[in-house]
CSV table of C-alpha atoms in Angstrom, one decimal:
chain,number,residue,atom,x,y,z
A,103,UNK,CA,0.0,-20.2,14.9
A,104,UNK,CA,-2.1,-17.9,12.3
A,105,UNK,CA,0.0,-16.0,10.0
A,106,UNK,CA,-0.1,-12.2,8.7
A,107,UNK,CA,-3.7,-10.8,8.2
A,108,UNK,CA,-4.3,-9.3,5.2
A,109,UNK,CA,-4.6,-5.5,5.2
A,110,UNK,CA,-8.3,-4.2,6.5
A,111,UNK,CA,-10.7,-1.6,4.1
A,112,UNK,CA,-13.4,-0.3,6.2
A,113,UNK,CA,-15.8,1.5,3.9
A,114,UNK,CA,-19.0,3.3,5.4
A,115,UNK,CA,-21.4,5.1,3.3
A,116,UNK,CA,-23.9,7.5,4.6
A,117,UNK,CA,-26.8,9.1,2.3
A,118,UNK,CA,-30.1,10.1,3.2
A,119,UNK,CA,-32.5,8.9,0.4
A,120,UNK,CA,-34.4,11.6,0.8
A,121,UNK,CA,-32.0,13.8,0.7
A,122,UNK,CA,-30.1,12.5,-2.6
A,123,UNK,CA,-26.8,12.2,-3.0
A,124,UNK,CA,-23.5,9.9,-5.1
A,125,UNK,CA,-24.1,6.2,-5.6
A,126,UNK,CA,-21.9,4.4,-2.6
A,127,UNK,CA,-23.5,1.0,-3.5
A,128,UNK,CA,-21.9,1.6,-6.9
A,129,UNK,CA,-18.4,2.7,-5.6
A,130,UNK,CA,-18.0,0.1,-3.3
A,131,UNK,CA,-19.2,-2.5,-6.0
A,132,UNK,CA,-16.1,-1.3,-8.2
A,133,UNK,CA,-13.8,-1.2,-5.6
A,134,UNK,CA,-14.6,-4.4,-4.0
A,135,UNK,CA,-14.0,-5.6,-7.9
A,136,UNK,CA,-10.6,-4.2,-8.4
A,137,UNK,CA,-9.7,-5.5,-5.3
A,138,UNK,CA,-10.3,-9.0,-5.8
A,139,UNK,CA,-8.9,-8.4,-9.4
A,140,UNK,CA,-5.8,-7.2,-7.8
A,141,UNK,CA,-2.3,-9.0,-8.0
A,142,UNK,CA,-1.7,-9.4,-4.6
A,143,UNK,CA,-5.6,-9.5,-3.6
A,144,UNK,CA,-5.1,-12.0,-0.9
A,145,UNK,CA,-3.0,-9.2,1.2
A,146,UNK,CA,-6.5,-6.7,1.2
A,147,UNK,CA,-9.8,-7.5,2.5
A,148,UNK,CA,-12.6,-5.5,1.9
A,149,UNK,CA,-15.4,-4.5,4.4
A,150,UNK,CA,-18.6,-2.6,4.2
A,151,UNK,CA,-21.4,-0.8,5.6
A,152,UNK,CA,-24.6,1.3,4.6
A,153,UNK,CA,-26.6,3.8,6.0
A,154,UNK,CA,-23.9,4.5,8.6
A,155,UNK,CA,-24.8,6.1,11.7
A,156,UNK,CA,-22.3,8.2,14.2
A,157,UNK,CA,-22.7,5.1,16.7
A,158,UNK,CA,-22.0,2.7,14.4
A,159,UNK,CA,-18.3,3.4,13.8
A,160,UNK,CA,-16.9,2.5,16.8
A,161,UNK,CA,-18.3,-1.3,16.6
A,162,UNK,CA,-17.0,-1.6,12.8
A,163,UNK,CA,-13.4,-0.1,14.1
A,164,UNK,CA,-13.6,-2.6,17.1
A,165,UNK,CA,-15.1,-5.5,14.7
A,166,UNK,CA,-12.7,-5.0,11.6
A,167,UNK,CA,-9.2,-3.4,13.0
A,168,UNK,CA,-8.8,-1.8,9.2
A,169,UNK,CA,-5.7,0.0,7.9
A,170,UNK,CA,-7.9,1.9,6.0
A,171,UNK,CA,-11.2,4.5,6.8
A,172,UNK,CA,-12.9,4.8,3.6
A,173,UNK,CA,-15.9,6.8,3.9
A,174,UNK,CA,-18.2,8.0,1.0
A,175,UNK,CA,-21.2,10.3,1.2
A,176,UNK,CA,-21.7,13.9,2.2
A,177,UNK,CA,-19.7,16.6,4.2
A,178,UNK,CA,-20.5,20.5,5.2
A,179,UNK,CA,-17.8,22.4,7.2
A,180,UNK,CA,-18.3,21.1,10.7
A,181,UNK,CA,-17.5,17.7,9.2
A,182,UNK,CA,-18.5,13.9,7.5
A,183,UNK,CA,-22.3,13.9,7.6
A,184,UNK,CA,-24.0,10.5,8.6
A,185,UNK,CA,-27.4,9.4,9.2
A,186,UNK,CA,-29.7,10.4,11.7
A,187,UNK,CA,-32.8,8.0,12.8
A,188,UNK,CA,-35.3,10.0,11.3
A,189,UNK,CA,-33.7,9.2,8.0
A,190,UNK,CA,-32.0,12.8,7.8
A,191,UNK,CA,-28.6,13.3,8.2
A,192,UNK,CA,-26.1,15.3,10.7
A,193,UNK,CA,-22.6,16.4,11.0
A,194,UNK,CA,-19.8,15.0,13.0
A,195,UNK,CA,-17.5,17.3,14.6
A,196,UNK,CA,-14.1,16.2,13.4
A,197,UNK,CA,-12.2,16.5,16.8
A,198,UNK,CA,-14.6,14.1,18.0
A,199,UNK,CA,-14.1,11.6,15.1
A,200,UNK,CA,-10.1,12.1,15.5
A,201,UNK,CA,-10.5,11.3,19.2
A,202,UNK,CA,-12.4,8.3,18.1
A,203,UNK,CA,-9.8,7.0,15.8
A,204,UNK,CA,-6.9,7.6,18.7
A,205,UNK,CA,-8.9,5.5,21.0
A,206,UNK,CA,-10.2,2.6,19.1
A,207,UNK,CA,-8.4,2.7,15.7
A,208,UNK,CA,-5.1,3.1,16.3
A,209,UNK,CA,-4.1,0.8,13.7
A,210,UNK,CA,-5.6,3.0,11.1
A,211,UNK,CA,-2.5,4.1,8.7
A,212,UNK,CA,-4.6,6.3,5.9
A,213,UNK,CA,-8.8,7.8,6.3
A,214,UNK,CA,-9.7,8.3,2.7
A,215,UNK,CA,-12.9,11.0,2.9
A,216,UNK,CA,-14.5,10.1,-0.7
A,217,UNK,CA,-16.9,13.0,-0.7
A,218,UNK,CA,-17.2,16.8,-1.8
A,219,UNK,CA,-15.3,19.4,0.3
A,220,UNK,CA,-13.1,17.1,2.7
A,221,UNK,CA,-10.2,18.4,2.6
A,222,UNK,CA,-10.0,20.6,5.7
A,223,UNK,CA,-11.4,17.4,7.4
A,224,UNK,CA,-8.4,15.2,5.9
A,225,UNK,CA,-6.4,17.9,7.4
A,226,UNK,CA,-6.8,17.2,10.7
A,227,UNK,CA,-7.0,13.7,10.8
A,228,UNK,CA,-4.1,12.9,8.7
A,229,UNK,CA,-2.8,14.2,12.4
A,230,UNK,CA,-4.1,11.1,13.9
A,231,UNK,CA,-3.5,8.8,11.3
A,232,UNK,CA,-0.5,9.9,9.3
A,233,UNK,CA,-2.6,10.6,5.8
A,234,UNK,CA,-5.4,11.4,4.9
A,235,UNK,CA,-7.1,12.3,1.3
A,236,UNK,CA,-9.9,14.8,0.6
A,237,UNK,CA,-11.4,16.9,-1.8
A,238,UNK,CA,-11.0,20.4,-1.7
A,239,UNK,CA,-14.2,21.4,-3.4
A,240,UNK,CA,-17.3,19.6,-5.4
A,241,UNK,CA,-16.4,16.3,-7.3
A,242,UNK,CA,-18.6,14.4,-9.6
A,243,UNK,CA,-19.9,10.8,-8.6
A,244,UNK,CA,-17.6,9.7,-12.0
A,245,UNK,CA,-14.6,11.3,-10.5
A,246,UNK,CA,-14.8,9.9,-7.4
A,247,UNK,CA,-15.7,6.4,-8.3
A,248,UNK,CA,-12.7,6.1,-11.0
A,249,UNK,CA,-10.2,8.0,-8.1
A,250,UNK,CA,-11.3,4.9,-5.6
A,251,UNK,CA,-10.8,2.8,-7.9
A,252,UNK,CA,-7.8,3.5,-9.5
A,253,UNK,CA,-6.0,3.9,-6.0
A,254,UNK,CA,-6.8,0.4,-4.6
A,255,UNK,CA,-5.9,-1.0,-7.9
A,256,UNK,CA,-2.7,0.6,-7.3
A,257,UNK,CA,-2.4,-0.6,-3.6
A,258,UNK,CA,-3.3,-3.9,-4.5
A,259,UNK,CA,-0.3,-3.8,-6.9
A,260,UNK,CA,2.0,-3.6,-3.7
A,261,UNK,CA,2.6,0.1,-4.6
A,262,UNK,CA,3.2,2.6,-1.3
A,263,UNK,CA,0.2,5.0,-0.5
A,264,UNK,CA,2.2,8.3,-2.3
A,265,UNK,CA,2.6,6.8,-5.7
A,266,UNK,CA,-0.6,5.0,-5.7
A,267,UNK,CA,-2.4,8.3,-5.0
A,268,UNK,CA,-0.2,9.8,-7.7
A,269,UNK,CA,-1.4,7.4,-10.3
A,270,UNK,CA,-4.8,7.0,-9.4
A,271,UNK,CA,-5.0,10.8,-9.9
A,272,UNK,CA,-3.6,11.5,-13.1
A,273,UNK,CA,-6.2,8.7,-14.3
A,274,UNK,CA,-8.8,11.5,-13.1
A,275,UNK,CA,-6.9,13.9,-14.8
A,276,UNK,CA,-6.9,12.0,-18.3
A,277,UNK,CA,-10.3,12.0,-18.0
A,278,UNK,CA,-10.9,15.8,-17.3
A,279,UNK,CA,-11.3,16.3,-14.0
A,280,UNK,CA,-10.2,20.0,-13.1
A,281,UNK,CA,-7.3,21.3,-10.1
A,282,UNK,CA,-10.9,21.4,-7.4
A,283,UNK,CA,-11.7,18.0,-8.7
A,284,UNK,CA,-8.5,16.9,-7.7
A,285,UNK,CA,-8.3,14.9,-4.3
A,286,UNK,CA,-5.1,16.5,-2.0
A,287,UNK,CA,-3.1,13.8,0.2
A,288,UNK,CA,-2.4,15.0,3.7
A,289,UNK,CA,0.3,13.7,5.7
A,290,UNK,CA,2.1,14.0,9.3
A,291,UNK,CA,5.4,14.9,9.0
A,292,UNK,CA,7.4,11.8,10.4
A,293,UNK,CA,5.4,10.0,7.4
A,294,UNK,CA,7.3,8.7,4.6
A,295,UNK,CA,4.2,8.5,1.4
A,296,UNK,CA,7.0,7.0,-0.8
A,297,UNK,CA,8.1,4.1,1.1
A,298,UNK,CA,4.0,3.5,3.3
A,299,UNK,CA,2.9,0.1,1.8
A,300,UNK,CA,-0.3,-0.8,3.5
A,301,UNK,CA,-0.1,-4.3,2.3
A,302,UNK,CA,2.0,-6.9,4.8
A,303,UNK,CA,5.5,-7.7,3.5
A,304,UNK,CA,4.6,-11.4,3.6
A,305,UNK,CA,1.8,-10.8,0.7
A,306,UNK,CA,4.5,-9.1,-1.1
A,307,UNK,CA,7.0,-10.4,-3.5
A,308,UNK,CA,10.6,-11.0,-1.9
A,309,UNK,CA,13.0,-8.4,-2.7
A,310,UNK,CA,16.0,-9.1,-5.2
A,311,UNK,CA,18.7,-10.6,-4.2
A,312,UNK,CA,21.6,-8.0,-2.6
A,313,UNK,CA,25.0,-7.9,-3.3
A,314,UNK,CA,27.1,-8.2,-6.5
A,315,UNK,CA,28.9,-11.4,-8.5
A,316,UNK,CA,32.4,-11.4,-7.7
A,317,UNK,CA,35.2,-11.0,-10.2
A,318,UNK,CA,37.2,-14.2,-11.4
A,319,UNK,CA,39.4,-14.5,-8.5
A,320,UNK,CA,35.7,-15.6,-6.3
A,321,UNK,CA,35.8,-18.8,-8.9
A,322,UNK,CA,37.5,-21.5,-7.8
A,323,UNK,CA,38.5,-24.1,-10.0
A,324,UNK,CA,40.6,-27.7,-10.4
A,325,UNK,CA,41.5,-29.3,-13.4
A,326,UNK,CA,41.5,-33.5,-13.5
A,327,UNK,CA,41.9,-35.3,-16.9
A,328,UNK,CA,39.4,-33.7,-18.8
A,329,UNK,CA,37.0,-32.6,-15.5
A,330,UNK,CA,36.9,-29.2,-14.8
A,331,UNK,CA,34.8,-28.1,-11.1
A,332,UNK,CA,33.9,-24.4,-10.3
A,333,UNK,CA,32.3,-23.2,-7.3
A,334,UNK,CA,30.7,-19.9,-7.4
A,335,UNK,CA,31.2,-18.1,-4.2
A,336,UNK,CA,28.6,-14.4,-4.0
A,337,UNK,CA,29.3,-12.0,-1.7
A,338,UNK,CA,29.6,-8.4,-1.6
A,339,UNK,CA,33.1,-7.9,-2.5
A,340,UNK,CA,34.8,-8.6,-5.4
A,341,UNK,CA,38.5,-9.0,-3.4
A,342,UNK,CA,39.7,-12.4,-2.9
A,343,UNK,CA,40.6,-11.7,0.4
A,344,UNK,CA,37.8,-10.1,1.6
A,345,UNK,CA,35.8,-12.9,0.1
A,346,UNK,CA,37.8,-15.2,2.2
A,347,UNK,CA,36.9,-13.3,5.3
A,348,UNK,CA,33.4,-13.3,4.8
A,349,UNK,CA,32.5,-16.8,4.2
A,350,UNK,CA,34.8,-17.2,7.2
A,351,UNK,CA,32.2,-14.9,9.3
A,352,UNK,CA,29.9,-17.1,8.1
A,353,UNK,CA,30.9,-19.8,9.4
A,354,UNK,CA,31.3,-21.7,6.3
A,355,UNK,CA,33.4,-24.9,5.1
A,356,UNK,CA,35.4,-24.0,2.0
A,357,UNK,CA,38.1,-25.9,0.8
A,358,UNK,CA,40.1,-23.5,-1.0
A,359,UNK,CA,41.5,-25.0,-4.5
A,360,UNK,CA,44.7,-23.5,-6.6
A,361,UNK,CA,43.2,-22.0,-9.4
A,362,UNK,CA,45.2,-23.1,-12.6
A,363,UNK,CA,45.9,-20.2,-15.1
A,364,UNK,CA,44.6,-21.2,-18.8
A,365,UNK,CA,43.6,-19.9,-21.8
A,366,UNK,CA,40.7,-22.2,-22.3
A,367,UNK,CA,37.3,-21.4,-22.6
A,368,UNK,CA,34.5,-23.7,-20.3
């Protein structure tokens, strides 16, 4: 039986040479870095692809099942630009790439569009997906690259995607980005930012302990010669009697001793 997969980060880059354009073999260098830096870096795996054309992104949905779309490059306003064969580069229409995503990526939680003017595109597919981040105007190849960065850092921490994003841009901020550097996070309404971890419980530390240390009364205790035995019952009441009831939900074997009043410390 194979256990939990670590969560899937598809990144696709798409610059025409000719053309010019932000270094994508840079930003996924770092990121792929700060991922296996991480502290839970065994719950994230890291995919990637160059020189992505439209065609393409249906095999790497259908190859790699990732929880994340990460896509650096360029974008107009009919949508994400990718390569063409003739080494040029054309628009996607965004419907198109949301119908895409519905058909054959379904398990994709958050699409984060790394690239200059994105925002209307996160927009709409944050409809598909449940998030989305974009930019709402230029960014620098800096910016971008440090915002990447920072937010899989953050996710790698086994922080949710709304606090991550909140982190990984105020880094930006410190470092002078302006309000149209800033990326915006999109989201469907039913979707909770604050409590969507992307990373599987089971690569996640356990969660404390619930319920509270009962009061003296949950300490049972006998005195012999100079022996003293206490058993330390938890539970989530503090009344003896409720105590009793619980353990006896349990199902559990207690052999309840007469506590002997003293004065005497352990």
């Amino acid at each position: 039986m194979t256990g939990p997969q670590p969560t899937g980060v598809l990144m696709l880059s798409a610059v025409a040479t000719r053309l010019g354009g932000p270094d994508t073999g840079e930003e996924q260098r770092q990121v792929d870095r700060m991922i296996r830096e991480a502290r839970y870096r065994d719950g994230l795996a890291l995919h990637t692809a160059q020189a992505v054309q439209g065609e393409d992104i249906l095999g790497h949905l259908l190859d790699h099942e990732p929880t994340v779309l990460h896509f650096s490059g360029h974008a107009s306003d009919t949508g994400l630009r990718v390569l063409t064969p003739d080494g040029g580069d054309a628009p996607l229409v965004t419907e198109g790439l949301g119908d895409l995503l519905a058909a054959a990526g379904k398990q994709v939680r958050l699409v984060v569009l790394n690239a200059c003017a994105t925002d209307p595109i996160a927009q709409d597919l944050a409809e598909v997906t449940g998030c989305a981040i974009g930019y709402p105007a230029q960014v620098s190849d800096r910016t971008a690259i440090t915002f990447a960065t920072q937010f899989y850092r953050c996710v790698g921490a086994g922080m949710p995607v709304g606090p991550a994003y909140e982190a990984a841009r105020a880094v930006i901020r410190m470092y002078g980005a302006d309000e149209n550097e800033l990326p915006v996070l999109r989201q469907s309404p039913a979707v909770n930012m604050d409590a969507l971890h992307l990373l599987h419980p089971a690569f996640l530390p356990p969660p404390p302990a619930q319920g509270r240390i009962p009061d003296p009364t949950a300490f049972l205790a006998r005195r012999t010669g100079t022996k003293r035995y206490t058993v330390l019952a938890t539970g989530t009441t503090d009344s003896e009697t409720d105590l009793r009831a619980e353990l006896a939900d349990r199902n559990m074997n207690v052999q309840w001793i007469q506590v002997e009043e003293t004065t005497e410390r352990g």
